[in-house]
Amino acid sequence: MALNRRHLLQGGAATVIAPALGSASSFSIASPANADTAAAEPAWRHGLSLFGDVKYPADFKHFDYINPDAPKGGAVRQIAVGTFDNFNIAVSGVKGSMAPIGQIYERLMEPSLDEVATQYGVLAEAAQHPADFSWVIYRLRKEARWHDGQPVTPEDVVYSLEVLKKFSPMYASYYRHVVKAEKTGEREVKFSFDSPGNRELPQIVGELTVLPKHYWEGTDNQGHKRDISQTTLEPPLGSGPYRIKDFNAGRTLTLERVKNYWGANLPARIGQNNFDEMRYEFFRDSTVALEGFKGDQVDWRIENSAKNWATAYDFPAVAEKHVLLEEFPNRSSGIMQAFVLNIRRAQFKDARVRNAFNWAFDFEEMNKQLFYGQYIRINSYFAGSDLASSGLPEGQELAILETVRDKVPAEVFTKPYQNPVGGNPDAVRTNLRESMRLLKEAGFEIKDHKLVDAAGKPVAVEILVEDPSYERVALFYKPSLERIGVATSVRVVDEVQYENRKRNFDYDIIIDSWPESLSPGNEQREYWGSQAADAPGSRNTIGIKNPAVDALIDRVIFAKDRAELVAATKALDRVLLWNHYVVPQWNYPKVRTARWDRFSHPAELPKYGLSGFPALWWFDADKAAKIGKRS
């Protein structure tokens, strides 16, 4: 279960805002003592959970991990990498440089950050669904309001689902199992699903970002009718804790706290969203962004570069403790980050070729030279979580794999997956020989120092890069590929061009990552499912169309308990690995942060919330006074 989350708009490949799993013995929806029966009207619930009862009762005051007395006020300046020319999330989604816009909207429910895959009502005060999960009804709060004072209505919810599915490939894929949304009462909206048994769907629709129908069907200040199918820089109407105050297109965006925000006293909102202003500075280059932070142009930074973490923070403000460096553990997610081999391209259709590219990658030497030995190699699509496969399959996992035995590589059953290990000349030579053996077996050979296919056509690849900090990674890999005869180029493009090419699958190799919650579900179809392979803008950037993968994704989605979910996920992981779809990269189990010491946070941050910044933090005037005025 994963989509965008408001709590951590921090950027970085390993930053994940998704509910996480702890231990649980059953796969169930929280319910009162008088559990639903087939004949009874489903109970109304203030919170939904995939794994057991919800922690907080219906009359809870606030989450345990917040400071209910956190002061309101002050400002925080943050980094946004990229640019923007649009505020309409229906055509862009809430991601990347558009992430700050998500804070002007509310959703039906909001996740708790100290529980397992659990949500509580925000726009909705309650939800009900039958035992077979074939539909869900959300009942809206009477007090829910747009910033213009008009109430949030079921019509808004229905409209939001329809336009998001129509104009956004991401939302269309994510909500494709929701076949109908309809008003069923004065404040009630019902979502019907395409089949029963999908336990995650009631909560997935609870994540829906709700848009104002009356605003988008109205006219702007010049009397022009708005068009939700088009981009716009007109500040949109929201219902959340912030609104757009001002902006300089592509350069800065300032959000201001809505002083009369209708939801300020909701249990799921108390103690949060404490800054009067949140300013985002947009940087095209991560190096420039770092210099902006060091020059006190921004207050907070997520550091994704091991080199920078080791070498770039030796400046006076750090020594004087005006800038604090802190790592926060990531307990909420797993991840796959990798060189993606676009298997829509003819040269990557053979798994042996893809495997050869992995044998040519010397991670150990790269880790030493570029990353100061900080990283560990990824060997799972769920790396860093208890969902990662290891050893040989057994028990329920083996039983699940037996159902697809004739559709998966034989090694799934006979060999634990391992990446090649380099790091010294002898190992590298051995690995390159294995790479050449695989290529020869696949019908390729070396002619005039060039790798050619059976028709004599030279093999050439382009590694497409958006972030200049990844250029050195691609350039490190390039000579290794050239040693096996592959003509390799590295091209760095801007965010707009990169997104357009990525959306249309116009690349040979890119670097991509797939954050994984600890409760994987429907998003796996978007990541690896056959239907997503040809859908422009989908997260299936590899191009996987594999019936065994599709079958295992369904086993994950329709798992009946936690044990089956874990077994099915490990089985899926194992099949993805042995198809050699990617060249796995690396992972770091913590989030590195640097901040100017002007802020405070609750004594104990939530287990699954990483740093919790900025939603749970507040401006500390006493700390700010000690380090002086901002530049």
XYZ file of C-alpha atoms in Angstrom:
631
model
C 0.000 0.000 0.000
C 1.793 3.105 -1.157
C 1.116 6.449 -2.743
C 2.162 9.966 -1.827
C 1.981 11.028 1.813
C 1.935 14.541 3.177
C 3.996 14.065 6.327
C 7.439 13.906 4.758
C 7.958 16.116 1.730
C 11.674 15.546 1.934
C 12.759 14.220 -1.452
C 15.341 11.535 -2.029
C 15.076 8.077 -3.415
C 14.808 6.368 -0.059
C 12.244 8.745 1.429
C 9.031 6.801 1.813
C 5.820 7.932 3.405
C 3.763 4.820 3.622
C 2.173 2.820 6.408
C 4.433 0.116 7.744
C 3.910 -3.254 9.290
C 4.765 -4.393 12.732
C 3.988 -7.867 13.965
C 0.419 -9.002 13.522
C -1.203 -12.380 13.688
C -4.176 -11.710 11.457
C -5.030 -9.799 8.341
C -8.176 -7.955 9.299
C -10.066 -4.701 9.432
C -10.515 -3.091 12.805
C -14.007 -3.628 14.126
C -15.985 -3.278 17.345
C -16.898 -6.197 19.565
C -20.174 -6.815 17.704
C -18.375 -7.816 14.494
C -20.196 -7.631 11.181
C -22.198 -10.604 10.056
C -23.246 -11.278 6.497
C -26.778 -10.093 7.245
C -25.966 -7.141 9.487
C -25.418 -3.572 8.389
C -21.654 -2.987 8.325
C -20.460 -1.015 11.327
C -19.276 2.561 10.974
C -15.594 2.864 11.918
C -13.549 5.930 12.830
C -10.362 4.203 11.663
C -9.373 1.403 9.301
C -6.488 -1.016 9.629
C -5.241 -3.909 7.553
C -3.709 -5.694 10.517
C -5.802 -5.981 13.635
C -7.529 -3.359 15.725
C -6.704 0.309 15.527
C -4.651 1.714 18.387
C -6.652 4.890 19.015
C -10.307 4.755 20.202
C -13.111 6.752 18.646
C -12.759 9.490 21.275
C -8.970 9.859 21.057
C -7.636 13.395 21.453
C -4.458 13.265 19.404
C -1.700 10.947 18.242
C 0.774 9.954 20.958
C 3.796 11.097 18.967
C 2.867 14.768 18.611
C 3.147 17.712 20.988
C -0.422 18.981 21.379
C 0.941 22.246 22.780
C 3.377 22.875 19.930
C 3.536 26.622 19.296
C 2.269 27.994 16.015
C 4.307 30.550 14.131
C 7.575 31.197 12.365
C 8.679 30.066 8.961
C 10.686 27.230 7.461
C 12.550 27.271 4.144
C 12.970 23.993 2.304
C 14.605 22.686 -0.844
C 12.669 21.530 -3.882
C 14.728 20.014 -6.679
C 13.508 20.779 -10.182
C 11.048 23.404 -11.300
C 7.325 23.922 -11.756
C 4.951 25.439 -14.272
C 1.676 24.010 -13.025
C -0.493 23.787 -9.904
C -3.065 21.355 -11.296
C -2.431 17.971 -9.686
C -4.998 16.258 -11.914
C -2.494 16.363 -14.784
C 0.738 16.095 -12.804
C 0.069 14.251 -9.564
C 1.501 15.190 -6.161
C 5.108 14.147 -6.643
C 8.566 15.521 -7.245
C 8.621 19.293 -7.410
C 4.794 19.321 -7.136
C 4.876 17.693 -3.679
C 4.350 20.955 -1.714
C 1.004 21.487 -3.453
C -0.351 18.416 -1.676
C -0.501 20.399 1.548
C -3.300 22.655 0.332
C -5.640 19.658 0.058
C -7.154 17.209 2.497
C -7.952 13.556 2.018
C -10.654 11.343 3.405
C -8.294 9.704 5.892
C -4.764 10.161 7.192
C -2.267 7.469 8.256
C -1.054 7.073 11.794
C 2.746 6.979 11.953
C 3.026 4.711 14.981
C 0.826 1.881 13.717
C 0.658 -0.750 11.044
C -1.173 0.369 7.871
C -3.795 2.281 9.843
C -5.771 5.394 8.921
C -8.072 7.805 10.748
C -10.690 10.172 9.390
C -9.981 13.714 8.248
C -12.526 14.829 5.632
C -14.437 11.683 6.546
C -15.632 11.093 10.089
C -16.360 7.394 9.529
C -16.353 4.568 6.995
C -18.176 1.269 6.573
C -17.635 -1.731 4.312
C -18.926 -5.305 4.078
C -16.971 -8.368 5.088
C -16.017 -9.126 1.480
C -14.512 -5.639 0.919
C -16.521 -5.192 -2.302
C -17.350 -1.559 -1.510
C -16.817 1.156 1.082
C -18.888 4.161 2.117
C -17.293 7.268 3.603
C -19.333 9.738 5.633
C -18.009 13.290 5.405
C -17.714 15.640 8.352
C -20.278 18.433 8.580
C -17.539 20.937 9.358
C -15.288 20.085 6.374
C -14.805 23.262 4.345
C -12.949 24.621 1.356
C -10.909 27.747 1.890
C -13.744 29.812 0.371
C -16.100 28.576 3.112
C -18.143 26.184 1.003
C -18.673 22.675 2.399
C -16.843 19.634 1.068
C -19.516 17.464 -0.519
C -19.945 13.930 -1.862
C -20.113 15.525 -5.304
C -16.560 16.807 -4.765
C -15.363 13.303 -3.893
C -17.010 11.693 -6.913
C -15.700 14.434 -9.191
C -12.178 14.037 -7.807
C -12.012 10.323 -8.505
C -13.352 10.806 -12.009
C -11.000 13.590 -13.091
C -7.916 12.114 -11.465
C -8.495 8.791 -13.202
C -9.251 10.530 -16.494
C -6.290 12.894 -16.683
C -3.531 11.259 -14.616
C -2.033 7.905 -15.682
C -0.703 7.450 -12.155
C -4.125 7.831 -10.536
C -5.825 5.887 -13.325
C -3.620 2.913 -12.558
C -3.803 3.267 -8.796
C -7.602 3.491 -8.717
C -8.434 1.250 -11.669
C -10.160 -1.296 -9.416
C -12.602 1.383 -8.268
C -15.351 1.043 -10.857
C -17.863 3.498 -9.455
C -18.228 6.365 -6.999
C -21.684 7.677 -6.146
C -23.464 9.842 -3.634
C -25.590 7.674 -1.342
C -26.587 10.189 1.315
C -26.385 13.859 2.249
C -22.775 13.410 3.365
C -22.051 9.905 2.106
C -20.168 8.626 -0.918
C -19.895 4.975 -1.932
C -16.981 3.418 -3.832
C -17.669 0.103 -5.567
C -14.829 -2.226 -6.556
C -14.407 -4.558 -9.506
C -14.214 -7.687 -7.355
C -14.538 -8.727 -3.718
C -11.686 -9.833 -1.480
C -9.226 -6.976 -2.041
C -8.731 -5.930 1.580
C -6.671 -2.884 0.739
C -9.143 -1.059 -1.495
C -11.256 0.533 1.287
C -8.128 2.234 2.601
C -6.729 3.082 -0.814
C -9.758 5.209 -1.640
C -9.331 6.818 1.771
C -6.071 8.245 0.396
C -7.940 10.109 -2.340
C -6.990 13.777 -2.666
C -10.319 15.598 -2.861
C -10.662 18.514 -5.293
C -13.364 21.248 -5.307
C -15.820 20.609 -8.119
C -17.398 24.068 -7.936
C -13.996 25.733 -8.306
C -12.833 23.739 -11.300
C -16.177 24.084 -13.061
C -16.218 27.826 -12.397
C -14.379 30.800 -13.904
C -11.145 32.563 -12.972
C -10.673 36.238 -12.091
C -10.653 37.143 -15.789
C -13.939 35.352 -16.390
C -12.348 32.428 -18.253
C -13.791 28.991 -17.618
C -11.295 26.763 -15.840
C -10.175 23.535 -17.505
C -8.945 20.767 -15.241
C -7.399 18.966 -18.192
C -4.863 21.775 -18.639
C -1.909 23.054 -16.650
C -2.324 26.307 -14.768
C -0.449 28.652 -12.480
C -3.611 30.036 -10.947
C -3.360 29.175 -7.224
C -6.030 26.483 -6.744
C -8.638 26.277 -4.007
C -7.893 23.786 -1.265
C -9.273 22.474 2.004
C -6.025 21.722 3.863
C -3.924 23.425 6.514
C -2.032 25.581 3.971
C -2.789 27.723 0.938
C -0.531 29.286 -1.671
C 0.590 32.733 -0.532
C 2.848 33.702 -3.422
C 5.238 32.212 -5.950
C 7.806 32.963 -8.616
C 7.185 30.394 -11.329
C 9.901 27.775 -11.350
C 11.894 29.436 -8.547
C 10.004 29.858 -5.274
C 6.714 28.851 -3.712
C 5.413 30.066 -0.352
C 2.574 28.397 1.509
C 0.836 30.125 4.420
C -0.994 28.437 7.256
C -4.765 28.873 7.030
C -5.587 30.575 10.329
C -9.236 29.490 10.271
C -8.480 25.994 8.951
C -11.562 23.943 9.691
C -9.650 20.789 10.702
C -7.136 22.307 13.122
C -8.695 20.570 16.134
C -9.229 17.153 14.591
C -7.511 14.359 16.545
C -5.502 13.487 13.406
C -4.351 17.108 13.007
C -3.706 18.484 16.504
C -0.058 19.377 17.105
C 0.821 19.353 13.416
C 1.283 21.911 10.618
C 2.749 24.425 13.036
C 4.642 26.817 10.739
C 2.951 30.036 9.664
C 4.871 29.893 6.404
C 6.639 27.205 4.429
C 8.825 28.517 1.645
C 10.241 26.227 -1.036
C 13.332 27.246 -2.971
C 13.607 25.425 -6.292
C 17.047 24.322 -7.406
C 17.892 22.726 -10.743
C 21.147 21.325 -9.386
C 21.762 19.490 -6.124
C 25.229 21.054 -5.796
C 23.743 24.533 -5.932
C 21.093 23.449 -3.430
C 23.825 22.386 -1.006
C 25.551 25.741 -1.341
C 22.223 27.444 -0.739
C 21.842 25.492 2.490
C 25.381 26.333 3.625
C 24.675 29.995 2.870
C 21.578 29.899 5.124
C 19.186 30.302 2.214
C 17.255 27.214 3.325
C 16.797 25.631 6.755
C 16.586 21.902 6.161
C 18.264 19.447 3.845
C 18.007 15.733 3.122
C 21.458 14.516 2.092
C 21.348 11.708 -0.445
C 25.011 11.847 -1.378
C 27.429 9.744 0.651
C 30.291 11.881 -0.618
C 28.624 15.059 0.580
C 27.798 13.497 3.940
C 31.450 12.581 4.383
C 33.060 15.771 3.054
C 30.684 18.683 2.485
C 29.655 19.595 6.025
C 32.976 20.847 7.314
C 32.054 24.520 7.566
C 31.936 26.951 10.512
C 28.201 26.732 11.206
C 28.543 22.986 11.844
C 31.502 23.461 14.181
C 29.557 26.167 16.034
C 26.513 23.842 16.327
C 24.385 26.303 14.401
C 23.884 23.532 11.866
C 23.015 20.087 13.237
C 23.619 16.829 11.413
C 21.310 13.962 12.334
C 20.373 10.574 10.932
C 16.886 9.168 11.418
C 16.291 5.403 11.094
C 14.054 4.175 8.306
C 11.812 1.525 9.850
C 8.869 2.106 7.560
C 9.918 0.799 4.185
C 11.968 -1.319 1.861
C 13.315 -0.281 -1.513
C 14.697 -1.352 -4.837
C 16.970 1.171 -6.516
C 18.683 0.135 -9.712
C 19.879 0.710 -13.225
C 16.685 -0.050 -15.145
C 17.166 -2.019 -18.358
C 14.238 -1.176 -20.602
C 13.153 -4.609 -21.802
C 10.992 -3.000 -24.466
C 14.337 -2.584 -26.274
C 15.445 -5.564 -28.348
C 18.904 -5.774 -26.739
C 17.410 -6.346 -23.285
C 14.752 -8.935 -24.046
C 17.079 -11.822 -23.165
C 17.565 -12.320 -19.406
C 21.112 -13.505 -20.026
C 22.010 -10.115 -21.494
C 20.484 -8.355 -18.507
C 22.391 -10.635 -16.162
C 25.598 -9.881 -18.077
C 25.102 -6.174 -17.364
C 24.953 -6.994 -13.655
C 28.171 -9.027 -13.815
C 29.849 -6.000 -15.401
C 28.905 -3.705 -12.501
C 31.616 -3.378 -9.841
C 29.575 -2.090 -6.917
C 32.295 -2.663 -4.331
C 34.785 -0.426 -6.111
C 32.141 2.225 -6.739
C 31.155 2.120 -3.073
C 34.762 2.635 -2.077
C 35.609 5.363 -4.581
C 32.380 7.356 -4.687
C 30.496 6.577 -1.492
C 33.178 6.232 1.187
C 32.021 2.683 1.856
C 28.706 3.839 3.328
C 26.306 1.743 1.275
C 25.226 -1.876 1.132
C 24.297 -3.620 -2.119
C 20.618 -4.216 -2.690
C 19.748 -7.878 -3.158
C 15.956 -7.691 -2.950
C 13.073 -5.668 -4.335
C 12.084 -5.181 -0.685
C 15.570 -4.459 0.659
C 15.652 -3.270 4.256
C 12.435 -5.007 5.298
C 11.364 -8.412 6.586
C 9.683 -9.008 3.235
C 13.006 -9.575 1.465
C 13.598 -13.124 0.246
C 16.723 -15.028 1.275
C 18.104 -18.536 1.117
C 15.950 -21.114 -0.647
C 12.146 -21.008 -0.629
C 10.382 -23.209 1.883
C 7.042 -23.656 3.573
C 4.216 -21.481 2.339
C 6.525 -19.480 0.076
C 7.582 -22.669 -1.703
C 3.976 -23.784 -2.028
C 3.072 -20.482 -3.664
C 6.024 -20.711 -6.059
C 4.983 -24.238 -7.062
C 1.852 -22.757 -8.635
C 4.040 -20.908 -11.182
C 6.943 -23.354 -11.438
C 6.587 -23.751 -15.206
C 6.694 -19.975 -15.742
C 9.763 -18.976 -13.700
C 13.530 -19.558 -13.977
C 14.636 -22.862 -12.494
C 17.125 -21.059 -10.232
C 14.187 -19.715 -8.204
C 13.989 -23.155 -6.582
C 17.654 -24.172 -6.552
C 19.843 -21.140 -5.800
C 19.712 -18.269 -3.303
C 19.942 -15.022 -5.239
C 23.277 -13.213 -4.954
C 24.778 -10.272 -6.806
C 28.282 -10.595 -8.243
C 31.019 -9.342 -5.904
C 33.887 -7.254 -7.246
C 36.213 -4.857 -5.507
C 39.592 -6.222 -6.659
C 41.204 -6.882 -10.070
C 40.919 -10.677 -9.885
C 37.223 -10.572 -9.001
C 36.509 -7.998 -11.692
C 38.229 -10.090 -14.372
C 36.281 -13.175 -13.272
C 33.033 -11.232 -13.358
C 33.713 -9.811 -16.817
C 34.475 -13.293 -18.138
C 31.128 -14.480 -16.803
C 29.481 -11.472 -18.425
C 31.042 -12.346 -21.785
C 30.016 -15.987 -21.400
C 26.389 -14.984 -20.883
C 26.462 -12.641 -23.872
C 27.956 -15.314 -26.103
C 25.326 -17.775 -24.923
C 22.669 -15.211 -25.854
C 24.055 -14.953 -29.420
C 26.343 -11.942 -29.133
C 30.035 -11.779 -29.969
C 32.944 -9.346 -30.082
C 34.023 -8.015 -33.478
C 36.628 -5.261 -33.759
C 36.350 -4.663 -30.005
C 32.588 -4.118 -30.316
C 29.770 -6.296 -29.053
C 27.482 -7.216 -31.956
C 24.278 -9.209 -32.175
C 23.620 -12.183 -34.446
C 22.945 -9.834 -37.363
C 26.256 -8.048 -36.830
C 24.667 -4.899 -35.396
C 26.790 -3.198 -32.695
C 25.209 -2.932 -29.265
C 24.964 0.660 -28.011
C 23.165 2.018 -24.970
C 22.449 5.447 -23.538
C 22.167 5.954 -19.781
C 19.652 8.772 -19.304
C 20.131 10.851 -16.143
C 18.122 13.700 -14.643
C 20.013 14.476 -11.433
C 23.598 15.621 -12.137
C 24.710 13.916 -8.920
C 23.930 10.594 -10.597
C 26.036 11.454 -13.618
C 29.189 10.319 -11.833
C 27.465 7.001 -11.026
C 26.628 6.445 -14.677
C 30.114 7.527 -15.747
C 31.653 5.027 -13.325
C 29.575 2.220 -14.834
C 30.328 3.282 -18.426
C 33.934 1.910 -18.712
C 32.831 -1.471 -17.370
C 30.198 -1.765 -20.083
C 32.703 -0.665 -22.680
C 35.043 -3.448 -21.537
C 32.433 -5.979 -22.664
C 32.116 -4.172 -26.000
C 28.986 -2.106 -25.324
C 29.170 1.425 -26.758
C 27.887 3.494 -23.852
C 26.914 7.165 -23.620
C 25.653 9.140 -20.629
C 23.173 11.950 -21.194
C 22.016 14.430 -18.549
C 18.752 16.233 -19.323
C 16.494 18.629 -17.437
C 13.513 17.487 -15.394
C 10.889 18.248 -18.046
C 12.700 16.381 -20.817
C 13.507 13.515 -18.478
C 9.902 13.137 -17.345
C 8.643 13.252 -20.931
C 11.073 10.563 -22.053
C 10.393 8.462 -18.979
C 6.644 8.801 -19.426
C 6.955 7.509 -23.001
C 9.541 4.824 -22.108
C 12.027 6.497 -24.465
C 15.292 5.291 -22.934
C 17.711 2.389 -22.856
C 18.816 2.657 -19.218
C 17.664 4.957 -16.434
C 18.139 4.976 -12.666
C 14.878 4.365 -10.847
C 13.682 3.359 -7.398
C 10.537 1.752 -6.026
C 9.864 2.505 -2.354
C 7.968 -0.319 -0.687
C 5.729 -0.046 2.332
C 5.684 -2.937 4.746
C 2.165 -3.721 3.573
C 2.610 -4.185 -0.202
C -0.535 -4.455 -2.242
C -2.192 -2.900 -5.267
C 0.756 -0.675 -6.163
C 2.656 -3.830 -7.144
C 0.512 -3.949 -10.295
C 1.660 -0.432 -11.115
C 5.289 -1.389 -10.474
C 5.547 -4.768 -12.218
C 2.155 -5.696 -13.677
C 1.597 -6.444 -17.384
C -1.234 -3.935 -17.681
C 1.042 -1.102 -16.576
C 3.838 -1.987 -18.996
C 2.261 -0.084 -21.893
C 0.531 2.640 -19.876
C 2.356 5.960 -20.444
C 3.670 7.369 -17.192
C 3.326 4.126 -15.239
C 5.888 3.003 -12.674
C 6.570 -0.163 -14.670
C 9.607 1.518 -16.197
C 11.211 -1.883 -16.827
C 8.399 -3.027 -19.141
C 7.597 -6.305 -17.359
C 4.887 -8.476 -18.924
C 5.180 -11.750 -17.073
C 2.197 -13.991 -16.229
C 4.014 -15.475 -13.236
C 4.661 -12.003 -11.834
C 1.008 -11.069 -12.394
C -0.148 -14.204 -10.575
C 2.143 -13.557 -7.619
C 1.036 -9.924 -7.393
C -2.526 -11.207 -7.059
C -1.415 -13.546 -4.278
C 0.025 -10.536 -2.449
C -3.087 -8.411 -2.937
C -5.570 -11.128 -1.950
C -3.572 -12.610 0.929
C -5.869 -13.666 3.756
C -3.442 -13.180 6.619
C -0.056 -11.729 7.445
C 1.791 -15.013 6.987
C 0.435 -15.425 3.469
C 1.262 -11.812 2.628
C 4.888 -12.301 3.674
C 5.216 -15.603 1.828
C 3.640 -14.234 -1.365
C 5.795 -11.112 -1.282
C 8.977 -13.140 -0.858
C 7.915 -15.376 -3.740
C 7.315 -12.307 -5.919
C 10.671 -10.873 -4.883
C 12.469 -14.073 -5.817
C 10.893 -14.262 -9.286
C 11.671 -10.611 -10.029
C 15.298 -11.119 -8.991
C 15.898 -14.239 -11.067
C 14.533 -12.577 -14.202
C 17.427 -10.077 -13.935
C 15.263 -7.113 -14.860
C 17.600 -4.554 -13.271
C 21.147 -4.026 -12.113
C 20.596 -3.481 -8.363
C 22.336 -0.525 -6.772
C 22.559 0.281 -3.064
C 20.679 1.217 0.061
C 21.258 3.166 3.253
C 19.042 2.319 6.254
C 18.820 5.875 7.579
C 17.794 9.320 6.396
C 20.654 11.823 6.616
C 19.544 15.338 7.502
C 21.145 18.705 8.105
C 19.283 21.642 9.641
C 19.860 25.104 10.958
C 19.083 24.836 14.664
C 15.883 26.885 14.731
C 13.383 24.088 15.305
C 12.159 21.593 17.882
C 10.205 18.366 17.717
C 8.302 16.065 20.088
C 10.401 14.147 22.596
C 9.757 10.841 20.820
C 9.198 10.776 17.082
C 6.901 8.113 15.588
C 8.393 4.729 14.786
C 7.335 4.843 11.149
C 7.695 8.552 10.470
C 11.411 8.986 9.689
C 12.173 12.542 10.854
C 8.557 13.752 10.864
C 9.722 17.053 9.379
C 8.073 19.485 8.830
C 4.595 18.349 9.882
C 5.448 17.442 13.507
C 8.091 20.128 14.178
C 7.769 23.781 15.139
C 9.743 27.014 15.038
C 11.731 27.508 18.253
C 12.223 31.232 18.793
C 14.789 30.760 21.583
C 17.008 28.545 19.434
C 16.652 30.879 16.488
C 17.732 33.859 18.579
C 20.960 32.120 19.571
C 22.177 31.665 16.017
C 21.058 35.031 14.706
C 19.038 36.219 11.787
C 18.708 34.317 8.581
C 20.708 35.477 5.592
